[in-house]
Tab-separated table of C-alpha atoms in Angstrom:
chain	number	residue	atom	x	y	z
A	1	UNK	CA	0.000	0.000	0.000
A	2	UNK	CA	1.634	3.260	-0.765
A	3	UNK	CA	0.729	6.795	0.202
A	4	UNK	CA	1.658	10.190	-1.314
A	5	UNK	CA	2.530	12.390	1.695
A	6	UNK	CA	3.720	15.521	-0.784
A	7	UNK	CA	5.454	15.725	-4.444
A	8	UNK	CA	7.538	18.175	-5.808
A	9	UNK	CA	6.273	19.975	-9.172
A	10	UNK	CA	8.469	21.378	-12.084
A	11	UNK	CA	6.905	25.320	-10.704
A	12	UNK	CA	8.879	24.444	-7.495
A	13	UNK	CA	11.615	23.419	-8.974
A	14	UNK	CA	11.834	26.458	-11.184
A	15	UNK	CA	11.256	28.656	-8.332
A	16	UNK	CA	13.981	26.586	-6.252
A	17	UNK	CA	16.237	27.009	-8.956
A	18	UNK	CA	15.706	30.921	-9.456
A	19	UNK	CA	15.379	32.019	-5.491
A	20	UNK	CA	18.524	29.859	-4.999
A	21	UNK	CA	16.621	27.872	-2.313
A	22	UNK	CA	17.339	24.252	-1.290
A	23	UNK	CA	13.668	21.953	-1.116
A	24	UNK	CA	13.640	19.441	1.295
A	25	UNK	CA	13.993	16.227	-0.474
A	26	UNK	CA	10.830	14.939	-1.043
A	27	UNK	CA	9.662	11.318	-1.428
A	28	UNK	CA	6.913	8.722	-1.749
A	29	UNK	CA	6.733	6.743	1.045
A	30	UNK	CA	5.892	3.029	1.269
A	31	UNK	CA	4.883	0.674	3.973
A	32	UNK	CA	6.525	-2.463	4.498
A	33	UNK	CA	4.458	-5.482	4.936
A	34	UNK	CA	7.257	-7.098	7.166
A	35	UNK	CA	7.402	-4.843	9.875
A	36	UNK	CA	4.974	-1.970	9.159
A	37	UNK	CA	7.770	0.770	9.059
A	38	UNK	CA	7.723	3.214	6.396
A	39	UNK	CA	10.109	2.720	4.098
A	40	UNK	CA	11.849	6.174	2.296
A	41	UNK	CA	12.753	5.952	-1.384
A	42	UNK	CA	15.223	8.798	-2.009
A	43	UNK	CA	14.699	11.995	-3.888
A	44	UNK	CA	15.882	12.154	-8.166
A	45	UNK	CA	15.736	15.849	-7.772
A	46	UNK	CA	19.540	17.503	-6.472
A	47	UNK	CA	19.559	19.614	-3.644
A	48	UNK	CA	22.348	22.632	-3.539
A	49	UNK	CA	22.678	23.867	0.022
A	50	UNK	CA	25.446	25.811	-1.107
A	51	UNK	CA	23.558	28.483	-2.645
A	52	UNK	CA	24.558	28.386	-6.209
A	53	UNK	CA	22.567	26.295	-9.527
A	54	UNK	CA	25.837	24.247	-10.114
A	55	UNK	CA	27.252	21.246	-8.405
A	56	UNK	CA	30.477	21.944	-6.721
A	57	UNK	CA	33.140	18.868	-5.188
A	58	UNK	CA	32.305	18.089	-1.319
A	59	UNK	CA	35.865	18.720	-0.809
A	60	UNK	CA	35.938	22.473	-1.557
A	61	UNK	CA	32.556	23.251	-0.259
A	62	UNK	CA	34.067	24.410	3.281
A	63	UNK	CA	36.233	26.752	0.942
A	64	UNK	CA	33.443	28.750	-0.639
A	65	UNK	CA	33.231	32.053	0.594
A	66	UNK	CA	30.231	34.033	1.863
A	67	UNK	CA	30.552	37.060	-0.714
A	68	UNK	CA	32.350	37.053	-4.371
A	69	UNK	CA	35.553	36.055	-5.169
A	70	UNK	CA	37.812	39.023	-6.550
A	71	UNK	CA	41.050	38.265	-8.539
A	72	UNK	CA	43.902	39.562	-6.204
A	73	UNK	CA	45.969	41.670	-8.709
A	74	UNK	CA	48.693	44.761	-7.818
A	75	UNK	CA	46.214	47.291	-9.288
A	76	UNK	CA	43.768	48.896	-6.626
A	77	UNK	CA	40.541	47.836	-9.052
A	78	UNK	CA	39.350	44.245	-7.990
A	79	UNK	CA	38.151	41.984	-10.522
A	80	UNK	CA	34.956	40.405	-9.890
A	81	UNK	CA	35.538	36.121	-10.927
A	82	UNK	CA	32.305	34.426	-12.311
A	83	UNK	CA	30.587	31.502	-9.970
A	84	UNK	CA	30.947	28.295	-11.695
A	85	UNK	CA	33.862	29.438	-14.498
A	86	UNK	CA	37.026	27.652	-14.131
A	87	UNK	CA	38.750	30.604	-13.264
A	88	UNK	CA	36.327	30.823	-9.801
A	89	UNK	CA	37.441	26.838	-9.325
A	90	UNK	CA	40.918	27.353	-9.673
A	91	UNK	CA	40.715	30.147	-6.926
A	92	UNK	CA	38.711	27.677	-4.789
A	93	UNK	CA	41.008	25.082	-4.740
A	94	UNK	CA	43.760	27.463	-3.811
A	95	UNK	CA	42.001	28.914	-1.049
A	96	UNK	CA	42.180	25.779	-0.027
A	97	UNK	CA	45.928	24.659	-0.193
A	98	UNK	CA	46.500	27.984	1.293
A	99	UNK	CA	44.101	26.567	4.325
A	100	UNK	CA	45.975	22.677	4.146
A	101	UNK	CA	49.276	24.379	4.439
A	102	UNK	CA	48.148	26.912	7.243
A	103	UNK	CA	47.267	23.580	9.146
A	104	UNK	CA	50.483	21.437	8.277
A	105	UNK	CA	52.093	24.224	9.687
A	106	UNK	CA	50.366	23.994	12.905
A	107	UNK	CA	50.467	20.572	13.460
A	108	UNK	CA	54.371	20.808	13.077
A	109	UNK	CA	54.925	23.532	15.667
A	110	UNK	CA	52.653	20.922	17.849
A	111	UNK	CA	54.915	18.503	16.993
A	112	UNK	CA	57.734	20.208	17.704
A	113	UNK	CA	56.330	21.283	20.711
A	114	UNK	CA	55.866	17.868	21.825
A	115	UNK	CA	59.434	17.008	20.896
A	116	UNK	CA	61.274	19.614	22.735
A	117	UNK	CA	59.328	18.532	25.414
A	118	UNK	CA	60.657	14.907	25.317
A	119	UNK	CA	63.942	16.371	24.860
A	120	UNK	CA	63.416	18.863	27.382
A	121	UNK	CA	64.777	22.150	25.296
A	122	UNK	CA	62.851	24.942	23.972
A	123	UNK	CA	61.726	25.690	20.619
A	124	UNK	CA	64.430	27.329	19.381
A	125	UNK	CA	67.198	24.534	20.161
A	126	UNK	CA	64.751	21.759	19.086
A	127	UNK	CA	66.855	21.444	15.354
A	128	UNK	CA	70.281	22.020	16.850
A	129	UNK	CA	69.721	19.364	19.758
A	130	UNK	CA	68.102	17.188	16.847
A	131	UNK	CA	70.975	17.269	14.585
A	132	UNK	CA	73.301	16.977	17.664
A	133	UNK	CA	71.822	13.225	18.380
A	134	UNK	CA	71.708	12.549	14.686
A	135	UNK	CA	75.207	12.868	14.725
A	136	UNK	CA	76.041	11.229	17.453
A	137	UNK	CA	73.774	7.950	16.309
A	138	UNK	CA	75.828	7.926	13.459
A	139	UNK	CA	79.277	8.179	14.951
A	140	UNK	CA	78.347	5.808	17.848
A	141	UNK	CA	77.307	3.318	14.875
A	142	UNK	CA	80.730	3.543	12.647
A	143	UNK	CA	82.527	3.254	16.030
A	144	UNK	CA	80.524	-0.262	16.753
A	145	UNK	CA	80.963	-1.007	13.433
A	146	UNK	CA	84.905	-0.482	13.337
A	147	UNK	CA	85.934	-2.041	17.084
A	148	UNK	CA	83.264	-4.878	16.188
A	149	UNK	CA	85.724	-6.280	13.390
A	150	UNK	CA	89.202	-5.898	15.879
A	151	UNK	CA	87.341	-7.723	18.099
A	152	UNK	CA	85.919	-10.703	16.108
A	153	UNK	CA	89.804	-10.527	15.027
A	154	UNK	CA	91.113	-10.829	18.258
A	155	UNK	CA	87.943	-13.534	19.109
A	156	UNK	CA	89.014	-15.706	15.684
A	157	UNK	CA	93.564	-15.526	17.242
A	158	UNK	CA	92.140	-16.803	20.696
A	159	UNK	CA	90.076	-19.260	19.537
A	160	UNK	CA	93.210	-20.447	16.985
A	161	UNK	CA	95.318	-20.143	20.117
A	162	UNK	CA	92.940	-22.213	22.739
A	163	UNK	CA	92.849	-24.634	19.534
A	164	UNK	CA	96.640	-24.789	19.151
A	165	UNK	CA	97.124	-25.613	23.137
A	166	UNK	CA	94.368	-28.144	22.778
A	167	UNK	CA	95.480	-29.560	20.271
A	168	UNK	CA	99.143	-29.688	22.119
A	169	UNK	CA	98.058	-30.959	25.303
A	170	UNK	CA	95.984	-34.384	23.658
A	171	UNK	CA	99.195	-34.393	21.927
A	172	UNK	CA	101.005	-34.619	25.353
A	173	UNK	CA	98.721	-36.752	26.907
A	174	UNK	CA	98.905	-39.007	23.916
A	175	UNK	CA	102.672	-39.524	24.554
A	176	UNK	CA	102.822	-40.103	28.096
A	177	UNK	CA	100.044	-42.654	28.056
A	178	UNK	CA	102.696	-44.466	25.431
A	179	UNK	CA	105.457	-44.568	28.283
């Protein structure tokens, strides 16, 4: 069974359309037999919240000013930019990588902030004292990696030298056990 509760004519559409006003989306709704819950069959007709007749990417919606967007030039006269031209898009998206690199730049003075925290110094010494352990990582490593090989060198003449007594003592033992 299936009731009308309202539909949406071509007049309001038009009238949407012209006054720049969203409808609510509209729909018929159904009953199911199953449960007796109405059932919602979604809207064909596109709703703009954002104020203009053209459909703009979700991502740069929350980069859409209020008022018009003026070409910024040297001159003192400002250039009004057409809604919906390419030329309006292109400013758009670089109001908005002007916004994602206002925020990477925050979140690295928080993470600096948080890092000169762990290595208790202030902001200003956070690179230096950085740099300073980078360094010293490295060095620390070539140093292992140097006295590792005198080592296993001196390791490889003792174990040739435990080898050679070994080898003389059964050798000794060998010849007593003759006499």
């Amino acid at each position: 069974m299936a009731v009308n509760s309202s539909s949406t004519t071509t007049k309001d559409i038009f009238i949407a359309k012209n006054l720049k006003v969203s409808l609510p989306a509209t729909s018929k709704t159904s009953v199911s037999t199953y449960d007796q819950v109405p059932l919602q069959t979604p809207s064909t007709t596109p709703v703009f919240n954002h104020g203009y007749d053209f459909a703009i990417p979700d991502d740069l919606l929350p980069f859409i000013p209020n008022g018009p967007l003026y070409v910024q030039s040297t001159r003192t006269k400002r250039t009004f930019i057409i809604p919906g031209s390419n030329r309006w898009f292109t400013e758009v998206r670089r109001l908005k990588r002007v916004h994602d690199a206002e925020e990477a730049t925050k979140q690295r003075l928080i993470d600096e902030t948080n890092q000169s925290k762990l290595l208790i110094t202030s902001l200003k010494k956070i690179e230096q004292c950085v740099n300073l352990t980078q360094d010293l990582t490295r060095f620390q490593n070539v140093y292992h990696k140097h006295m590792t090989s005198f080592s296993e060198r001196r390791d490889r003449l003792k174990k040739k030298k435990i080898k050679s007594d070994h080898d003389r003592l059964l050798l000794q033992r060998r010849y007593l056990r003759r006499y």
